[in-house]
Coordinates of C-alpha atoms in Angstrom, one line a residue:
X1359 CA 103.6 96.0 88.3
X1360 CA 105.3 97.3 91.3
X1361 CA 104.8 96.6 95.0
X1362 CA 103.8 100.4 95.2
X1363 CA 100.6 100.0 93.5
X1364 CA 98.4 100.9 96.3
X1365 CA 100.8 102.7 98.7
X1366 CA 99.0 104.8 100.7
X1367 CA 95.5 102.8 100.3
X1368 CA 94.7 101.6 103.8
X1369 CA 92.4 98.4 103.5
X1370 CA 90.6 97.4 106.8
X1371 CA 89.3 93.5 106.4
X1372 CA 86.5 92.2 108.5
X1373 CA 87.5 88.5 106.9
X1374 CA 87.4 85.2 107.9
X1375 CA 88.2 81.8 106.0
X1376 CA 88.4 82.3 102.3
X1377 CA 86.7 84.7 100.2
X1378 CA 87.7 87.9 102.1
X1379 CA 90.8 87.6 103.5
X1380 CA 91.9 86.8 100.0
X1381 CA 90.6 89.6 98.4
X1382 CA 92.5 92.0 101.0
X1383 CA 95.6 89.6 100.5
X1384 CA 95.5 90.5 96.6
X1385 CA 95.2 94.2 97.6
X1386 CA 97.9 93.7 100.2
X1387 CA 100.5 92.5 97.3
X1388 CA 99.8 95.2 95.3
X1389 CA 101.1 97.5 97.9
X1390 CA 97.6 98.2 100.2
X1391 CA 98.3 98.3 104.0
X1392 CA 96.2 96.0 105.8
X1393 CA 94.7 95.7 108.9
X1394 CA 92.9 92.5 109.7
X1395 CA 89.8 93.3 112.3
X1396 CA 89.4 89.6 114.0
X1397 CA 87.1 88.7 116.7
X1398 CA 89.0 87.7 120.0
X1399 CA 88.6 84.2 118.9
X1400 CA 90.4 85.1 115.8
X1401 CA 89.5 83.9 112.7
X1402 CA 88.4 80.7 112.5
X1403 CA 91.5 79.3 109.5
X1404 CA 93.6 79.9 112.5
X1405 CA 92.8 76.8 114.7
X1406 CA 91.4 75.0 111.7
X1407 CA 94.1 72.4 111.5
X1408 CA 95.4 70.6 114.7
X1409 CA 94.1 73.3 116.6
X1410 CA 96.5 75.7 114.9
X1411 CA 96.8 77.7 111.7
X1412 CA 95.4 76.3 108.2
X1413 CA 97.3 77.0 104.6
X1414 CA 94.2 79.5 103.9
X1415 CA 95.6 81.7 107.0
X1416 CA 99.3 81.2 106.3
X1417 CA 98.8 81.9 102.6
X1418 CA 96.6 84.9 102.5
X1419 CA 97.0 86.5 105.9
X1420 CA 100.9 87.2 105.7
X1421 CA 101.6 91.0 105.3
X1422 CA 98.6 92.0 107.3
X1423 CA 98.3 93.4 110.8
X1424 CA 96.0 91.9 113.4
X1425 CA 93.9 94.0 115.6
X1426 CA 91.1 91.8 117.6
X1427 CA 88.7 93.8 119.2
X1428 CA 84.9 92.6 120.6
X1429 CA 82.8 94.5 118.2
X1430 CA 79.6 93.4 120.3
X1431 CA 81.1 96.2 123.0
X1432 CA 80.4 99.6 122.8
X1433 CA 83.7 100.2 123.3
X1434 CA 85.1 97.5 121.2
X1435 CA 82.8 99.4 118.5
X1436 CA 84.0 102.9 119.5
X1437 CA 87.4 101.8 118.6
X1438 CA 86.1 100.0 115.1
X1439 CA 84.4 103.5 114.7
X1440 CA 88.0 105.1 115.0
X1441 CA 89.8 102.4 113.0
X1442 CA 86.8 102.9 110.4
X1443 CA 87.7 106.9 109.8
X1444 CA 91.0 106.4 109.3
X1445 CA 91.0 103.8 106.4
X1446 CA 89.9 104.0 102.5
X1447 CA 88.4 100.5 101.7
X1448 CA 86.0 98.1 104.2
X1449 CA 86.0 94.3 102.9
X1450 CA 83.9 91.8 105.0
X1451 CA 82.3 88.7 104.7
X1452 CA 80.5 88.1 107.6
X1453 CA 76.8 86.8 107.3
X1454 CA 73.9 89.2 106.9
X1455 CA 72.7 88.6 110.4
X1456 CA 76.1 88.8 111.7
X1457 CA 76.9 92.3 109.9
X1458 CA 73.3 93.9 111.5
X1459 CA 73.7 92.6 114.9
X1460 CA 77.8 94.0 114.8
X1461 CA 76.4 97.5 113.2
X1462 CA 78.9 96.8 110.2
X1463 CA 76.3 96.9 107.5
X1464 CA 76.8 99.7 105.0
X1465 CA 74.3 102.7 106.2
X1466 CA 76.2 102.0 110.1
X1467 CA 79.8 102.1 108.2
X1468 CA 79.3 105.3 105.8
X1469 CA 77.2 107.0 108.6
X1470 CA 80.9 107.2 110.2
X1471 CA 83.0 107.5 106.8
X1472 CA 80.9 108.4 103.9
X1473 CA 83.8 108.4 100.8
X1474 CA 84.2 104.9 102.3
X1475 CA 84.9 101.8 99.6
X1476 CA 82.3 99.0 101.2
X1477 CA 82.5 95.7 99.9
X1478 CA 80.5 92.8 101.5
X1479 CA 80.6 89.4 99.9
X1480 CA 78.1 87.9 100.8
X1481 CA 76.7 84.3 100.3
X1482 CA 73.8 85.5 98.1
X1483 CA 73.1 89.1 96.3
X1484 CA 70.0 90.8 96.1
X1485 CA 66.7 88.6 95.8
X1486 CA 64.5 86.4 97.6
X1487 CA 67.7 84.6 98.9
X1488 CA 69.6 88.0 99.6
X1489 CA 69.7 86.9 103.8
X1490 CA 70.8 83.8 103.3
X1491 CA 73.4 81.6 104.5
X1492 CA 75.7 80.5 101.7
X1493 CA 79.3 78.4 101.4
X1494 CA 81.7 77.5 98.8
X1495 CA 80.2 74.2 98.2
X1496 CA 76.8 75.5 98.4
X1497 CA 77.4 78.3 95.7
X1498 CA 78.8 74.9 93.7
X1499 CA 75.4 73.1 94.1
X1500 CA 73.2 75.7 93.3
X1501 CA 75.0 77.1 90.2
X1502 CA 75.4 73.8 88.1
X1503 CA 79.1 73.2 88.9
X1504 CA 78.5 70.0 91.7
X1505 CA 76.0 68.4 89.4
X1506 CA 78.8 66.7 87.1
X1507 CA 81.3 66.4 89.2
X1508 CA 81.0 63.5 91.0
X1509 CA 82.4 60.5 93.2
X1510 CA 81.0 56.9 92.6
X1511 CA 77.9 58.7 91.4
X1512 CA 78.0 61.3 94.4
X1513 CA 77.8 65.4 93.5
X1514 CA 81.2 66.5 95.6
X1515 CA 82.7 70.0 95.6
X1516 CA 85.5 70.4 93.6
X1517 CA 89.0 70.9 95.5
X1518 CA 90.2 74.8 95.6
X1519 CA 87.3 77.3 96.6
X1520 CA 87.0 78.7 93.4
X1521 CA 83.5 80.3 94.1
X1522 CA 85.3 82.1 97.5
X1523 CA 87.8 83.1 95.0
X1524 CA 86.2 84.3 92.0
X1525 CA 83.9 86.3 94.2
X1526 CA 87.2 87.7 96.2
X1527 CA 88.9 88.7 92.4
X1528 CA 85.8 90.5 91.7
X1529 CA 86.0 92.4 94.7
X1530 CA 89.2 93.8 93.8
X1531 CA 88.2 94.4 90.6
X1532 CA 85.3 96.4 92.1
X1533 CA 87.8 98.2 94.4
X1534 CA 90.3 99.1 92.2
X1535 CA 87.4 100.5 89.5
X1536 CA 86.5 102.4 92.6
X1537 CA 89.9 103.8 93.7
X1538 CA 90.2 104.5 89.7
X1539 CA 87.2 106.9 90.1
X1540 CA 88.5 108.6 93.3
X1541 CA 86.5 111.7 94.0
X1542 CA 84.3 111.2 91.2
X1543 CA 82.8 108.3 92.3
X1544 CA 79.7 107.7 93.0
X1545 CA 78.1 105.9 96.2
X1546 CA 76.6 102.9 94.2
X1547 CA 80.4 102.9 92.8
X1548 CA 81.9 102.8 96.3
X1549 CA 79.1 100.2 97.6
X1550 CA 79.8 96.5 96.7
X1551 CA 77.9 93.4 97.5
X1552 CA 79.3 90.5 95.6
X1553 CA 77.3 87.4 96.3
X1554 CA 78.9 83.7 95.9
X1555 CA 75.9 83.2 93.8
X1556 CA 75.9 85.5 91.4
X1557 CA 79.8 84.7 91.3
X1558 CA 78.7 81.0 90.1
X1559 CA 76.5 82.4 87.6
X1560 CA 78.7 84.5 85.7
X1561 CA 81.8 82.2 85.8
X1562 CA 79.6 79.6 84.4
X1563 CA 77.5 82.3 81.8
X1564 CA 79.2 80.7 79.0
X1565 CA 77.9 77.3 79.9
X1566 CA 74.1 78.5 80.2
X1567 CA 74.2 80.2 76.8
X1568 CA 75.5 77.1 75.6
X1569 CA 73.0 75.2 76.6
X1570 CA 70.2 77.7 75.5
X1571 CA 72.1 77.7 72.1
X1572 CA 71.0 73.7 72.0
X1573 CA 67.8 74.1 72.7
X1574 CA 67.6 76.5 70.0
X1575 CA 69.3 74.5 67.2
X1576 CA 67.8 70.9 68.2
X1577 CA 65.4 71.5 70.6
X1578 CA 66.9 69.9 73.3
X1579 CA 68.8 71.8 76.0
X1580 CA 71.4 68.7 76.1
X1581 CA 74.8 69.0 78.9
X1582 CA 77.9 67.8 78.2
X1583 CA 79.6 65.8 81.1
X1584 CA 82.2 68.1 80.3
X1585 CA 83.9 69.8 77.7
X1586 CA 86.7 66.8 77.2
X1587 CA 83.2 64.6 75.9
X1588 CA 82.7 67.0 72.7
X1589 CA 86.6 67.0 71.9
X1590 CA 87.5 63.5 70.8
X1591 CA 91.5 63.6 71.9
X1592 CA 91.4 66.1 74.6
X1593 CA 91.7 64.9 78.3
X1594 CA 93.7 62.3 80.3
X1595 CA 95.2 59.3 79.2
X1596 CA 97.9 57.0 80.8
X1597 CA 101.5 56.8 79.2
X1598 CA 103.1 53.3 79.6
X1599 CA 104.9 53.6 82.9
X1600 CA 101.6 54.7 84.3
X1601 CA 101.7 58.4 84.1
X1602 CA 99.0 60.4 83.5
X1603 CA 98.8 63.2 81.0
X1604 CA 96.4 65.4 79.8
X1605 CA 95.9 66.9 76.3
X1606 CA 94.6 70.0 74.5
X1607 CA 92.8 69.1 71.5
X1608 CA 91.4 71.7 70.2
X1609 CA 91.5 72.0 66.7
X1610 CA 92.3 70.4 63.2
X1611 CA 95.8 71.6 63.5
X1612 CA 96.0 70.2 67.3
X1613 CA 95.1 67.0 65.9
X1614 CA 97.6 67.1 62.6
X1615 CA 100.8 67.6 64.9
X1616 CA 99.3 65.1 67.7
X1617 CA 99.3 62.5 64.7
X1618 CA 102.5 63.5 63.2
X1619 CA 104.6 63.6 65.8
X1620 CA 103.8 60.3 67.4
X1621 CA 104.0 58.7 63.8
X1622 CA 100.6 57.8 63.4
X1623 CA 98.2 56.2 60.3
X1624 CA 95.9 58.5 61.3
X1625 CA 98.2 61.1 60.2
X1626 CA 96.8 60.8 56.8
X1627 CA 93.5 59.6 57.0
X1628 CA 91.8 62.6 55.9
X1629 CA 88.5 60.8 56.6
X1630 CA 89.1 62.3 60.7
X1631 CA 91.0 65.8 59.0
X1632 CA 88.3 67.9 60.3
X1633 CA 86.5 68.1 63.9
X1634 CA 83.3 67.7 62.4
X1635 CA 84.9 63.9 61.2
X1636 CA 86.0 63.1 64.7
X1637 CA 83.4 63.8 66.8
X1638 CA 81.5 61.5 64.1
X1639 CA 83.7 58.9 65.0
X1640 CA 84.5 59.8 68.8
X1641 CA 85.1 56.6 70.4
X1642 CA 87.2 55.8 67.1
X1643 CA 89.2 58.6 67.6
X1644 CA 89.6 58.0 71.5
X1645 CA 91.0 54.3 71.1
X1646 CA 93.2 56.0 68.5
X1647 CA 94.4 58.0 71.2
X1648 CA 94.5 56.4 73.8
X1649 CA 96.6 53.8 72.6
X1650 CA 99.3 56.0 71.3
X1651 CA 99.8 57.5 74.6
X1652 CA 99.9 54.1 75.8
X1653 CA 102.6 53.2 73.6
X1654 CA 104.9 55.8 74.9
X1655 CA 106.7 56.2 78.4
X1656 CA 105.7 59.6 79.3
X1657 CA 109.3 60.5 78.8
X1658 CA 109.5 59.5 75.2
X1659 CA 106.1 61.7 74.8
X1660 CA 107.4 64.7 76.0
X1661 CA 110.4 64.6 73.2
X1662 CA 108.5 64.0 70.6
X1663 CA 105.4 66.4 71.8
X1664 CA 107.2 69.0 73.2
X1665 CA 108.1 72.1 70.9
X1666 CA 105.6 71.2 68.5
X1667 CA 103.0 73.6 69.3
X1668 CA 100.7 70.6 70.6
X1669 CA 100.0 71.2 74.1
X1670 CA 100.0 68.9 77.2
X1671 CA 101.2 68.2 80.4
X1672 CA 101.3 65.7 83.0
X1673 CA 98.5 65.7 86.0
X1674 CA 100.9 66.5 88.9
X1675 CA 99.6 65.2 92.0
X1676 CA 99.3 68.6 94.6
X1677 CA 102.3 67.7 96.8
X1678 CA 104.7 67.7 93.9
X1679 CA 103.4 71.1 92.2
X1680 CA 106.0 73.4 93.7
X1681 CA 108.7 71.4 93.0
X1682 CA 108.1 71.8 89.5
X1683 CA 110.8 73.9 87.6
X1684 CA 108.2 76.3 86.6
X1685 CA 106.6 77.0 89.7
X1686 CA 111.0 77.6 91.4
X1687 CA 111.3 79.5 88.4
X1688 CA 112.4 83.1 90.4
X1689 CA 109.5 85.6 91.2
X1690 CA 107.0 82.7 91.6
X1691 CA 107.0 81.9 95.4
X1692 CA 108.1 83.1 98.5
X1693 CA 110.2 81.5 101.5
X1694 CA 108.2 82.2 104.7
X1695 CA 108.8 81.8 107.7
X1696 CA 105.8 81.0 110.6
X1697 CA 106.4 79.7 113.9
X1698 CA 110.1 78.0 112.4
X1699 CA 108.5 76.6 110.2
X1700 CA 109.2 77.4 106.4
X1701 CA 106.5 77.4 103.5
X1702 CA 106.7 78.1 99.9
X1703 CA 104.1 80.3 99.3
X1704 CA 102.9 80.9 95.9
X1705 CA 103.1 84.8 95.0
X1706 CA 99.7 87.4 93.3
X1707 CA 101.1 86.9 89.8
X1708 CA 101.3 90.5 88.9
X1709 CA 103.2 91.6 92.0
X1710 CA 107.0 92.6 91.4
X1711 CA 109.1 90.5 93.9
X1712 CA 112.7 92.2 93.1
X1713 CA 112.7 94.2 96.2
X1714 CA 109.4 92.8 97.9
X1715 CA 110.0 91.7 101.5
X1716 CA 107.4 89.5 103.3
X1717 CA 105.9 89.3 106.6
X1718 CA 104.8 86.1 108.4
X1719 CA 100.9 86.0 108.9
X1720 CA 100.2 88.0 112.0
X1721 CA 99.8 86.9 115.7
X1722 CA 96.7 87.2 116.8
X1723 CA 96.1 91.0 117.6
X1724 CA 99.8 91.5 117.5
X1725 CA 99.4 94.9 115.9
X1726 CA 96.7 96.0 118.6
X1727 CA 98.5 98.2 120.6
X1728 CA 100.5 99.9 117.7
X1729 CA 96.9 100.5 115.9
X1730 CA 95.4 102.0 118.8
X1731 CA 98.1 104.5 119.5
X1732 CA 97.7 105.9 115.9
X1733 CA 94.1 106.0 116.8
X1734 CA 95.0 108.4 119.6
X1735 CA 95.1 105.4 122.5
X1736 CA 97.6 105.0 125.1
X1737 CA 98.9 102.3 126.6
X1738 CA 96.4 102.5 129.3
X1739 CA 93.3 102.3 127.2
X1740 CA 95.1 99.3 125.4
X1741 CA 95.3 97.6 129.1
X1742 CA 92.4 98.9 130.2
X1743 CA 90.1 97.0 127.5
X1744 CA 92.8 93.9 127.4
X1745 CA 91.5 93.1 131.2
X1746 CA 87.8 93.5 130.2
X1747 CA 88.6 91.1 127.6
X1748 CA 87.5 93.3 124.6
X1749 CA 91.1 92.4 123.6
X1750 CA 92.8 90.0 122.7
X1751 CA 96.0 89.1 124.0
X1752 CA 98.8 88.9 121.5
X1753 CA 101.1 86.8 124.6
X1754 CA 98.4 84.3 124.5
X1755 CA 99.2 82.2 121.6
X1756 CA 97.0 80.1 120.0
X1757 CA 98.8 78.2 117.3
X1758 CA 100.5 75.1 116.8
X1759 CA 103.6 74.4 117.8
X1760 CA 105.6 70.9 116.8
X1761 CA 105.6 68.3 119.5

C-alpha cells in the first residue's frame, strides 16, 4: 500500500490523548493531510510527562499540522467554520458536553458542510449511558476485561489502551467505507459515533458467546481465568537461566512436536495424544511442561524449538522490544527527530516506507498562520486574534527541553 492512499483526503482532528489522534495518525500514514485543531492549551499528551510531550503525542501526532484556535470565540469558531468547509473528514473525541457547548456536535458541523465524514468517539454510544463520561480503563471495567486481570487480587487496567485503540481502528474503518462510497453515500454512512463501550463489547463478542455456549451445554455460565487455563501447555514458563517464555499450544500436533523436539516420554504416551486427554489431566500435563522448559537454557530451547512449526517466544520486557531483530528489520520503524532528541517510532503496518519522509510532531499551532492564509486570512487577522489570545503562539514553547 502506498503512501498515496489518501492524497487529496484532508482530515481535520479535534483529538486529544489517545483514541482520536490515533485514528487521524492511521489516516495520516496512509497519505491523508492532517490538520490537528487544539485548544490554546494544546492537547493535554503534550505536557503529560515532565511538563512536556508524552510518547502518545510523539507517536501519533508526527505528520500533522497544528492550528490552536479558542473555539469558545465567535471568532475562534468563525475560523473553525472556514477550516470545517474546506476539509473531507471531522474526527473528534471530545466529551458530549464539551462538543454542545463548542457547537461541534454533528447537526452544527454538517449545517456548515453537509457531504461532511463525522466521526465522534465517544465514551459511550447510544443508550441510557449515551452522555456519559467514559475512559480507557473505564470501558475495561465495564466490559469484562479488568475483572481477571488483576494485581495481588486488585482489578488493574491492562498496559496499552487497547479500548482507545480498537475504537480509533474502527473509525478508520468507518471512514474509509465512507470515502469508498463517495457520492453515494448516505448521511447515516458519513455520520459515525463509535463509543469505547460498544468497542469493548465487540472485541470481547467472542468471549460472551462463549460463555452463553456454557450455560447452554452444562448449565452453568462458567469463566475461564483466561484462555492459557483451558490449554494445558500454553502460556509462560521459565527456562533455566531464568528467562521467561511463552508457548502456543494449541492443538494435538502443537503438542506432538513440543514433545518431540525436547525428547520427551510423553512423546509417546498416547494416553495425553488428544486435547480432550490433557485437559483431563491438566495439572499433569503442566508439571510435564513446565519442567522441560525448566531443563533447558532458553538458548538451548530456541534450537531445538525453532523451525519446527511449534510456536513460542520469549516475554520481552518493553524497553528491549525495538531492539529486537524483527522490529530493525527495514520498513518497521522510523528515526525521528523532536526537540534533538531521536525516537524509534514504530510505523502503521501497511504504509510503504520506500520513499515516505516524516515530520516531527508539530509545535503547538505552528501551522496556524499557513492554515489561515489558505482560508483567505492575512497576516493581520493571524496577529490580530494572536493578541486577543484566540491563538496560540507557536514562539511560545511549551515542551521539554533537557536540563
Amino acid at each position: 500500500m502506498q503512501t498515496e492512499t489518501l492524497a487529496g483526503v484532508k482530515v481535520l482532528e479535534l483529538g486529544s490523548m489517545v483514541a482520536a489522534p490515533f485514528a487521524a495518525h492511521m489516516l495520516g500514514q496512509l497519505g491523508a493531510e492532517v490538520i490537528k485543531l487544539e485548544p490554546v492549551s494544546g492537547d493535554p499528551t503534550r505536557t503529560l510527562v515532565r511538563g512536556g510531550p508524552s510518547g502518545t503525542f510523539i507517536a501519533y501526532s508526527r505528520g500533522k499540522k497544528s492550528i490552536a484556535v479558542d473555539l469558545s470565540t465567535e471568532e475562534g469558531h468563525d475560523l473553525f467554520a472556514r477550516l470545517l468547509a474546506d476539509v473531507d473528514v471531522l474526527i473528534h473525541n471530545l466529551a458530549p458536553n464539551a462538543a454542545q457547548r463548542l457547537n461541534v456536535t454533528y447537526e452544527d458541523c454538517t449545517r456548515i458542510k453537509p457531504d461532511l465524514i463525522y466521526c465522534h468517539i465517544r465514551g459511550y454510544g447510544p443508550g441510557p449511558l449515551e452522555n456519559e463520561l467514559a475512559s480507557n480503563p473505564v470501558a475495561e471495567a465495564s466490559t469484562g476485561v479488568m475483572y481477571s486481570h488483576r494485581n495481588d487480587g486488585r482489578p488493574t487496567r491492562l498496559g496499552p489502551s487497547y479500548h482507545d485503540q480498537f475504537a480509533g481502528t474502527y473509525a478508520v474503518i468507518g471512514i474509509l467505507a465512507a470515502l469508498l462510497r463517495g457520492d453515494r453515500a448516505t448521511p447515516e454512512e458519513r455520520h459515525m459515533e463509535i463509543g469505547l463501550y460498544e468497542t469493548g463489547l465487540h472485541v470481547a463478542g467472542r468471549d460472551y458467546v462463549g460463555m452463553q455456549l456454557k450455560k447452554h451445554l452444562t448449565g452453568r455460565a462458567d469463566v475461564e481465568p483466561s484462555g492459557e487455563f483451558s490449554m494445558p501447555g500454553y502460556g509462560a514458563y521459565e527456562t533455566a537461566d531464568g528467562r521467561w517464555v511463552y508457548l502456543m499450544m494449541l492443538n494435538d500436533n502443537h503438542w506432538k512436536k513440543f514433545c518431540e523436539s525436547l525428547s520427551l516420554a510423553a512423546a509417546g504416551d498416547e494416553s495425553l495424544a488428544t486435547f480432550r486427554m490433557r485437559r483431563k489431566r491438566r495439572a499433569e500435563v503442566e508439571e510435564i511442561v513446565a519442567q522441560a522448559i525448566a531443563s533447558f537454557t532458553f538458548d538451548q530451547l530456541t534450537e531445538r524449538l525453532g523451525g519446527t512449526g511449534f510456536a513460542f517466544t520469549e516475554i520481552v520486557a518493553p524497553q528491549d522490544v525495538l531492539s529486537s531483530p524483527q522490529a530493525r528489520h527495514p520498513g518497521k520503524l522510523t528515526a525521528l527527530t523532536f526537540q534533538d532528541l531521536v525516537f524509534d517510532v514504530p510505523d502503521f503496518p501497511l504504509r510503504d516506507r520506500s520513499e515516505a519522509t516524516e515530520l516531527p510532531p508539530p509545535v503547538l499551532g505552528a501551522h496556524t498562520l499557513e492554515i489561515m492564509q489558505s482560508l483567505g486570512y492575512d497576516e493581520a487577522d493571524y496577529q490580530r486574534l494572536l493578541d486577543a489570545n484566540v491563538l496560540a503562539d507557536p514562539a511560545a514553547d511549551r515542551t521539554w527541553h533537557r536540563s
